[in-house]
Amino acid sequence: MHLGALPYAMKHLGLSAPVYATEPVFRLGLLTMYDYFLSRWQVADFDLFTLDDIDAAFQNVVRLKYSQNHLLNADKGEGIVIAPHVSGHLLGGTVWKITKDGEDVVYAVDFNHRKERHLNGTALGSFVRPAVLITDAYNALNNQVYKRQQDQDFIDSMVKVLASGGSVLLPVDTAGRVLELLLIMEQYWAQRHLVYPIYFLTNVSTSTVDYVKSFLEWMSDSISKSFEHTRDNAFLLRYVSLIINKEELEKLGDAPKVVLASMASLEVGFSHDIFVEMANEAKNLVLFTEKGQFGTLARMLQVDPPPKAVKVTMGKRIPLVGDELKAYEEEQERIKKEELLKASLSKDEELKASHGSNAKASDPMVVDASSSRKSSNAGSHVGGNVDILIDGFVPSTTSFAPMFPFFENTADWDDFGEVINPDDYMMKQDEMDNNMMLGAGDGMDGKLDEGSARLLLDSAPSKVISNEMTVQVKCSLAYMDFEGRSDGRSVKSVIAHVAPLKLVLVHGSAEATEHLKMHCAKNSDLHVYAPQIEETIDVTSDLCAYKVQLSEKLMSNVISKKLGEHEIAWVDAEVGKVDEKLNLLPPSSTPSAHKSVLVGDLKLADFKQFLANKGLQVEFAGGALRCGEYITVRKIGDSNQKGSTGSQQIVIEGPLCEDYYKIRELLYSQFFLL
C-alpha cells in the first residue's frame, strides 16, 4: 500500500490489519507522512486525514528484519510465511518472499540490481524457480547509462548553472531517493573543492538525517565497513545544510545555490514555492530526478516541449488576529459548552436507565424527597428516620452503605521500608513502542528537532489565504533518472535467472508491459500474466499438492531415528478422510518390504580422514579415493539418476576381496539405513 493511502484507509475504512515493513521504512515513512501533511496543511484546509490518523495507522506496522521469517496467524493467513529481502531501491525497501505449502511467491516491484553509494543491490537473484514472480514493467523500455557517467553528467549540469550565477532546484522526496543524491553531491563537492551552498529543505529534514545516521547496518557494505574501520558516518554531511524553512534561503537572495526541496510533484511544499520564485529567471535550472506522476505540475513540465507558462495556486496559512480571532474563540467556547451540556444530559440519562423507576424502593440508601421534607418539618427524634444527604455520590442498586473505594496494602516490609521490585519501574519494550505513537511527533525517540516539533504541534488559530497566478517558465528544465530501478535489459536478465513457473507483470505502461510480456513469452516457456487495474487473475499452482495430517494411530507405531537436528522414519500409510480432512492412516494390509535407503551426504575429504583414522592407506587420485592397492571410491554425477546423496552416486570399484567388504561396511556406517 502506498504510504499516502495508509492513514486514509485506516481512518475511513476502519482497517486494523497489520502492515509489515522494515524499521527504516517505518521510521522514515512516518516522517514522510508528517512532511506530506504539513505541506498540504500549510496551503489549504486539509482534512483527508490528521496527524493522529497517521500515528494510528503506523501503530499497525509490524517491523521485520531482512530474511526474517514471519508466520501469519490470522484466519486467512494460516500457514503463510513471509520474509522481507533487500530490494536495493530505497533504504529498508523490500522484495517479499511468501511461502505457502512449500511453494514460493516472490513479490518484487521496484528493485535495483546495481549497488549504489548507500544501498546494496537486490537479493532477488538468490531466488530460483519460485511458483510465481510478481514484478514490474516500469523500466522495460529504458536502458540506463553507466552510473559513473550518469553521476558526472548530473554534477556537471549543476556546476555549469552555478558558475553562470544561477541556482538549481531539485524537487525530491522526503526520505527516499534523496539520500543517494545527498551522498553523490557530498562526494563531488569534496573532490572538486566546490563552495556553492547546498540546502536540504523539508519540514523534517534534520530529523530525517538524524534517523538515517542510525541505520548504517541497513546500508551498503562499503558504508558499514567504513564506519567499522574509521568510525566515519557517511551521513555526517559537511557540504549540505539541513533547514526546515525558507528563512535561510531568503538571506542569500539571488546568490548561486542548490536546493533539494520536497515535494517531488511540485504540487505543494517548499519545492512548489521555490519553483515559482526561480521559474522566471533564465539562468536558473529545475532538475528533476524522477518521473512525475500523471496530472502533477512536475509531469507537465517534463513533457517535450515544456509549457512556457503554467497556472499555479499560491497558498499561505496565517494566524487569526483581531475580530477574526475573537469570533473564532467565541465559536470554540460555544462548541465547548454544547459538548459539556450534551455530555451532562447523556450522563443523567445513563444514571436514570441504570437505576430504574423503582430504585428508591429497592435501595435503602436512596432517600425520598417528600419523606425528607416531612421528617424535617416534624423534627428529628430518637428511633425515627434520619435524613441522609449524599452530595456527589450515587450508589449502585446493590449498595447497602456509602463507602469510598478501599484497597488493603499487602506489600512486604523490611528494616528499610517497603520492599520494591525494580522490574516494576522498568519500561518494557512493548510499552516503549506503544508510547512512541501517543501523539504527533511524540514517538520519534527525541529525534524530532525543535523546529519540526513546533510545526507538528502548532495548534494556534489560523486561516489560509490563496490566489491563482500565471508563472512564465523561463528557467532551464532537465530530467535525469535517479529513481533507482533496474532498466529493461537488467529486468529481462533477472527474470531469466530466477526462472519462475509463472510471471505476473504490474506497474508499467501498456507499451512497456506488452514489450516485456512478448519478450518473456518468446524466450521461455513460462506463463505470463499482465492484469489490468482492478482485474483479478488466478495463478494457482498446477502442482497436485495436498495437505494431509498424520493420525495419532499411525504415529504411535512409527520408530524414528535421529539425524542431526531432525528425526526420520519410513512410513507406510493410506490416505483417508477424518472429519472432512485428509489423514494418513495405518495401512489396512501388511505392506511389502521396502528397499534399503541410505540417508546422508558424504564428502570424500571427510571419508578419507575417516578411513585414515581406521588405519587404511588412502589418497586422492583423479578426483576419487584410492584405498589400498585395489579399491577406488568415487562420486558419479548424473542428473538422470537419483542416488542416496541427491544427484550423485557413490561407487566402490575393485575386486571382491577383504578390503572391498571392509571399506563398504565403513562407507555404510556414515549413513542412516532405513
XYZ file of C-alpha atoms in Angstrom, residues 36 61 122 141 203 215-216 244 285 299 304 307 364 380 413 438 496 516 522 548 586 594 611:
23
model
C 3.229 15.473 3.388
C 3.033 -1.590 11.363
C 18.706 -6.551 -4.704
C 11.695 0.085 -22.489
C 9.592 20.121 7.196
C 20.549 2.904 10.017
C 24.052 2.111 8.772
C 13.094 23.372 7.746
C 17.701 25.269 -13.525
C 4.879 15.791 -15.122
C 8.616 17.773 -24.673
C 4.923 24.722 -21.472
C -32.194 1.819 51.355
C -35.906 14.662 64.415
C 8.245 -4.584 54.501
C 0.925 8.667 21.690
C 15.635 -15.347 -16.892
C 8.231 -7.392 -21.607
C 9.293 -15.675 -26.850
C -2.687 -34.181 4.969
C -2.317 -47.148 9.175
C 10.837 -51.688 1.008
C 39.478 -44.227 6.650
